[in-house]
Amino acid sequence: MSTEITTDVVVVGAGPCGLFAAFELGLLDLKCHFIDILDRPGGQCAELYPEKPIYDIPGFPVVTGQQLTDNLMAQIAPFAPEFHFNRMINTIEKQEDGSFKVATDADEVFHAKVVVIAAGGGSFQPKRPPVEGIEQYENKSVFYAVRKMDDFRDQDVVIVGGGDSALDWTLNLQPIVRSLTLVHRRDAFKAAPASVNKMKELVMEGKINFLLGQIGKLDGENGQIDHVHLTTDAGDLSLPATRLLPFFGLTMKLGPVADWGLELNDNTIVVDTEKFQTSVPGIFAIGDINWYPGKLKLILSGFHEAALMAQAAKAIVSPGERVVFQYTTSSTKLQKKLGVA
Amino acid sequence: MIIRVTDQAGEKHELEGLDGWRVMEVIRDWGLNIKAECGGALSCATCHVYVDKDWLDVVGAPSDEEEDMLDSVGDVKSNSRLSCQILCSDALDGLTLTLAPSAAKD
């Protein structure tokens, strides 16, 4: 049975712009629930460059992606937004009363008057190696994650990559497979040294194979691979295989957002510059995922967009209510909401 | 300075580069098919290019960190580089490269 959650606003994406939106919405007494495909807040900042310095956030001569995320989490804490991580939105349906029903792949249904899309470059999804026709095998014999280990039992498995995922699954699957070959383009690994050492021991014991190379093409039919062709320094090689696990990390794709019926412009969502509302009233888009003439993909642009969006969202959630514009420096009412007065 | 780029479709482009810009920024600014997801933070490998062999010595070798990022694409060659790690300069006037399939936008 689905979990039903009713809230004022569903924010799609817990990156910096989404997090700051919770602050602006909170000042206007709007309750937020976040939905994010990642397992923690921060979006691209936390996933791609947590330790890299950012120099163009007003008031911070330098701040890392993780520090910015941590500060934003502290800033929105008074409004107690709720987070739902590791979720993908399946559908957004507009209801007769103008509200939205948002369903996730975790069998939750959110009822919200406003939806704010703050999904940056889209949702993080596994990188697909540039192998012709790989799509026909995906989720049948080519997998980008191990959901059920039993799918690999007694199979001829090829794992490609040199990071922790590739090494971890090499070690975890080795005891149950028929054969396992790890393929990496070089003899240097980004994975934990202990995992690399263990893998090398298994190679020495003849329990797994290690090959230097890259995937060339795949053979098979009806979604089932039978051979993986490798390009190696010593020439091309054809390897019998019934399962392939490429681990090349994550990339961002617009994904299901493209199916939500919103006007798009080159993988971004068209918005107006007064409210940052999309072509569907009640659905807003802020940050890198939106487009309007003159758009600059900067975090600070997303912050500005969040403030204007919040005013428009308030008018939808509380129609007819007069909103007096106030500053946090002088308004005791706002300071009480922030817990400082 | 001029950068000569062949895109994934085989079309050739001559791009005007500016001293101090990253080659990735020039390619992106000209609207070619490059994703450049992380914006130059050396965190994604979606600005992957093949540097013409005549230019490899001038461009120099990738750093260890860049090699690590190149592990995250499946079409690496001996002349692979991340274009965000190549800075435009007079010495690179005429630099010739090809966009890798893995750098393409979705």
Short mmCIF file of N, CA and C in Angstrom, two decimals, chain A residues 44 48-49 52 124 127 129-130 161-162 184-186 188-190 214-215 247-254 266-267, chain B residues 35 37-39 41-46 64-77 101-102 105-106:
data_model
loop_
_atom_site.label_atom_id
_atom_site.label_comp_id
_atom_site.label_asym_id
_atom_site.label_seq_id
_atom_site.Cartn_x
_atom_site.Cartn_y
_atom_site.Cartn_z
N GLN A 44 24.68 18.11 -7.47
CA GLN A 44 25.93 18.06 -8.22
C GLN A 44 27.11 18.51 -7.36
N LEU A 48 29.61 15.63 -7.44
CA LEU A 48 30.70 15.78 -8.41
C LEU A 48 31.92 16.49 -7.83
N TYR A 49 31.69 17.50 -7.00
CA TYR A 49 32.87 18.21 -6.50
C TYR A 49 32.74 18.66 -5.04
N LYS A 52 35.90 20.55 -4.09
CA LYS A 52 36.42 21.59 -4.99
C LYS A 52 35.95 22.97 -4.51
N PHE A 124 20.88 11.89 -11.68
CA PHE A 124 22.12 11.12 -11.86
C PHE A 124 21.78 9.69 -12.26
N LYS A 127 26.61 5.94 -16.15
CA LYS A 127 27.16 6.25 -17.47
C LYS A 127 27.09 5.02 -18.35
N PRO A 129 28.51 3.07 -21.42
CA PRO A 129 29.70 3.12 -22.27
C PRO A 129 29.30 3.25 -23.74
N PRO A 130 30.11 3.93 -24.54
CA PRO A 130 29.74 4.12 -25.95
C PRO A 130 29.93 2.85 -26.76
N GLY A 161 35.83 -1.63 -15.25
CA GLY A 161 36.02 -0.42 -14.43
C GLY A 161 37.15 -0.62 -13.45
N GLY A 162 37.58 0.49 -12.84
CA GLY A 162 38.70 0.42 -11.92
C GLY A 162 38.44 1.13 -10.61
N HIS A 184 39.94 -3.49 -17.16
CA HIS A 184 40.20 -2.08 -16.87
C HIS A 184 41.23 -1.59 -17.87
N ARG A 185 41.18 -0.33 -18.18
CA ARG A 185 42.03 0.17 -19.27
C ARG A 185 43.50 0.29 -18.87
N ARG A 186 43.79 0.23 -17.57
CA ARG A 186 45.18 0.38 -17.13
C ARG A 186 45.37 -0.39 -15.83
N ALA A 188 46.17 0.54 -12.96
CA ALA A 188 46.11 1.43 -11.79
C ALA A 188 44.64 1.60 -11.46
N PHE A 189 44.32 1.61 -10.16
CA PHE A 189 42.92 1.57 -9.75
C PHE A 189 42.62 2.70 -8.79
N LYS A 190 41.38 3.22 -8.89
CA LYS A 190 40.95 4.26 -7.95
C LYS A 190 40.33 3.66 -6.70
N GLN A 214 39.42 -2.32 -23.15
CA GLN A 214 38.13 -1.64 -23.10
C GLN A 214 37.11 -2.43 -23.91
N ILE A 215 35.82 -2.19 -23.62
CA ILE A 215 34.79 -2.93 -24.36
C ILE A 215 34.72 -2.38 -25.78
N PHE A 247 31.04 -0.32 -14.91
CA PHE A 247 30.98 0.65 -13.80
C PHE A 247 31.79 1.88 -14.17
N PHE A 248 31.12 2.84 -14.81
CA PHE A 248 31.81 4.05 -15.26
C PHE A 248 31.32 5.29 -14.50
N GLY A 249 30.69 5.10 -13.37
CA GLY A 249 30.25 6.25 -12.59
C GLY A 249 28.90 6.79 -13.07
N LEU A 250 28.62 8.02 -12.67
CA LEU A 250 27.30 8.59 -12.92
C LEU A 250 27.38 9.79 -13.85
N THR A 251 26.29 10.03 -14.55
CA THR A 251 26.17 11.24 -15.35
C THR A 251 24.74 11.75 -15.18
N MET A 252 24.54 13.01 -15.56
CA MET A 252 23.20 13.58 -15.38
C MET A 252 22.40 13.54 -16.67
N LYS A 253 21.15 13.10 -16.53
CA LYS A 253 20.25 13.07 -17.69
C LYS A 253 18.92 13.67 -17.28
N LEU A 254 18.26 14.31 -18.23
CA LEU A 254 16.96 14.91 -17.92
C LEU A 254 16.01 13.83 -17.43
N ASP A 266 15.97 22.31 -25.49
CA ASP A 266 17.28 21.66 -25.45
C ASP A 266 17.60 21.08 -24.06
N ASN A 267 16.76 20.17 -23.60
CA ASN A 267 16.96 19.49 -22.32
C ASN A 267 16.88 20.41 -21.11
N LYS B 35 29.29 17.82 -23.54
CA LYS B 35 28.42 17.95 -22.37
C LYS B 35 29.06 18.80 -21.27
N GLU B 37 29.87 18.45 -18.16
CA GLU B 37 28.90 18.44 -17.07
C GLU B 37 29.35 19.20 -15.82
N CYS B 38 30.60 19.06 -15.44
CA CYS B 38 31.03 19.64 -14.16
C CYS B 38 31.60 21.04 -14.33
N GLY B 39 31.66 21.51 -15.56
CA GLY B 39 32.08 22.89 -15.78
C GLY B 39 33.57 23.13 -15.60
N ALA B 41 35.63 21.23 -13.34
CA ALA B 41 36.11 20.87 -12.00
C ALA B 41 36.89 19.54 -12.00
N LEU B 42 37.14 19.00 -13.18
CA LEU B 42 37.85 17.71 -13.30
C LEU B 42 37.12 16.62 -12.50
N SER B 43 35.81 16.60 -12.71
CA SER B 43 35.00 15.67 -11.92
C SER B 43 34.04 14.84 -12.74
N CYS B 44 34.12 14.88 -14.07
CA CYS B 44 33.10 14.15 -14.82
C CYS B 44 33.59 13.46 -16.09
N ALA B 45 34.61 13.96 -16.77
CA ALA B 45 35.12 13.37 -18.02
C ALA B 45 34.16 13.49 -19.19
N THR B 46 33.22 14.44 -19.13
CA THR B 46 32.30 14.61 -20.26
C THR B 46 32.77 15.73 -21.21
N ASP B 64 47.77 12.72 -12.98
CA ASP B 64 47.22 11.48 -12.41
C ASP B 64 45.71 11.60 -12.17
N GLU B 65 45.32 12.80 -11.71
CA GLU B 65 43.89 13.02 -11.42
C GLU B 65 43.07 12.94 -12.71
N GLU B 66 43.65 13.49 -13.79
CA GLU B 66 42.95 13.43 -15.08
C GLU B 66 42.87 11.98 -15.57
N GLU B 67 43.96 11.22 -15.39
CA GLU B 67 43.93 9.79 -15.76
C GLU B 67 42.83 9.07 -14.99
N ASP B 68 42.69 9.41 -13.71
CA ASP B 68 41.64 8.77 -12.90
C ASP B 68 40.26 9.06 -13.48
N MET B 69 40.06 10.33 -13.90
CA MET B 69 38.75 10.68 -14.47
C MET B 69 38.53 9.98 -15.81
N LEU B 70 39.60 9.80 -16.57
CA LEU B 70 39.45 9.11 -17.86
C LEU B 70 39.00 7.66 -17.68
N ASP B 71 39.23 7.11 -16.49
CA ASP B 71 38.73 5.76 -16.21
C ASP B 71 37.21 5.68 -16.31
N SER B 72 36.54 6.82 -16.23
CA SER B 72 35.07 6.79 -16.19
C SER B 72 34.44 6.92 -17.58
N VAL B 73 35.24 6.78 -18.63
CA VAL B 73 34.65 6.71 -19.97
C VAL B 73 35.17 5.43 -20.64
N GLY B 74 34.41 4.95 -21.58
CA GLY B 74 34.75 3.65 -22.17
C GLY B 74 35.44 3.74 -23.51
N ASP B 75 35.83 4.94 -23.92
CA ASP B 75 36.41 5.08 -25.26
C ASP B 75 37.76 5.82 -25.22
N VAL B 76 38.56 5.46 -24.23
CA VAL B 76 39.88 6.11 -24.06
C VAL B 76 40.87 5.57 -25.09
N LYS B 77 41.66 6.49 -25.65
CA LYS B 77 42.76 6.10 -26.54
C LYS B 77 44.04 6.70 -25.98
N PRO B 101 33.19 10.21 -28.59
CA PRO B 101 31.76 9.87 -28.49
C PRO B 101 31.22 10.09 -27.07
N SER B 102 32.03 9.76 -26.06
CA SER B 102 31.54 9.86 -24.68
C SER B 102 31.37 11.29 -24.21
N LYS B 105 26.45 15.29 -25.82
CA LYS B 105 25.26 15.53 -24.99
C LYS B 105 24.27 14.40 -25.23
N ASP B 106 23.33 14.21 -24.30
CA ASP B 106 22.35 13.13 -24.45
C ASP B 106 21.41 13.42 -25.61
#
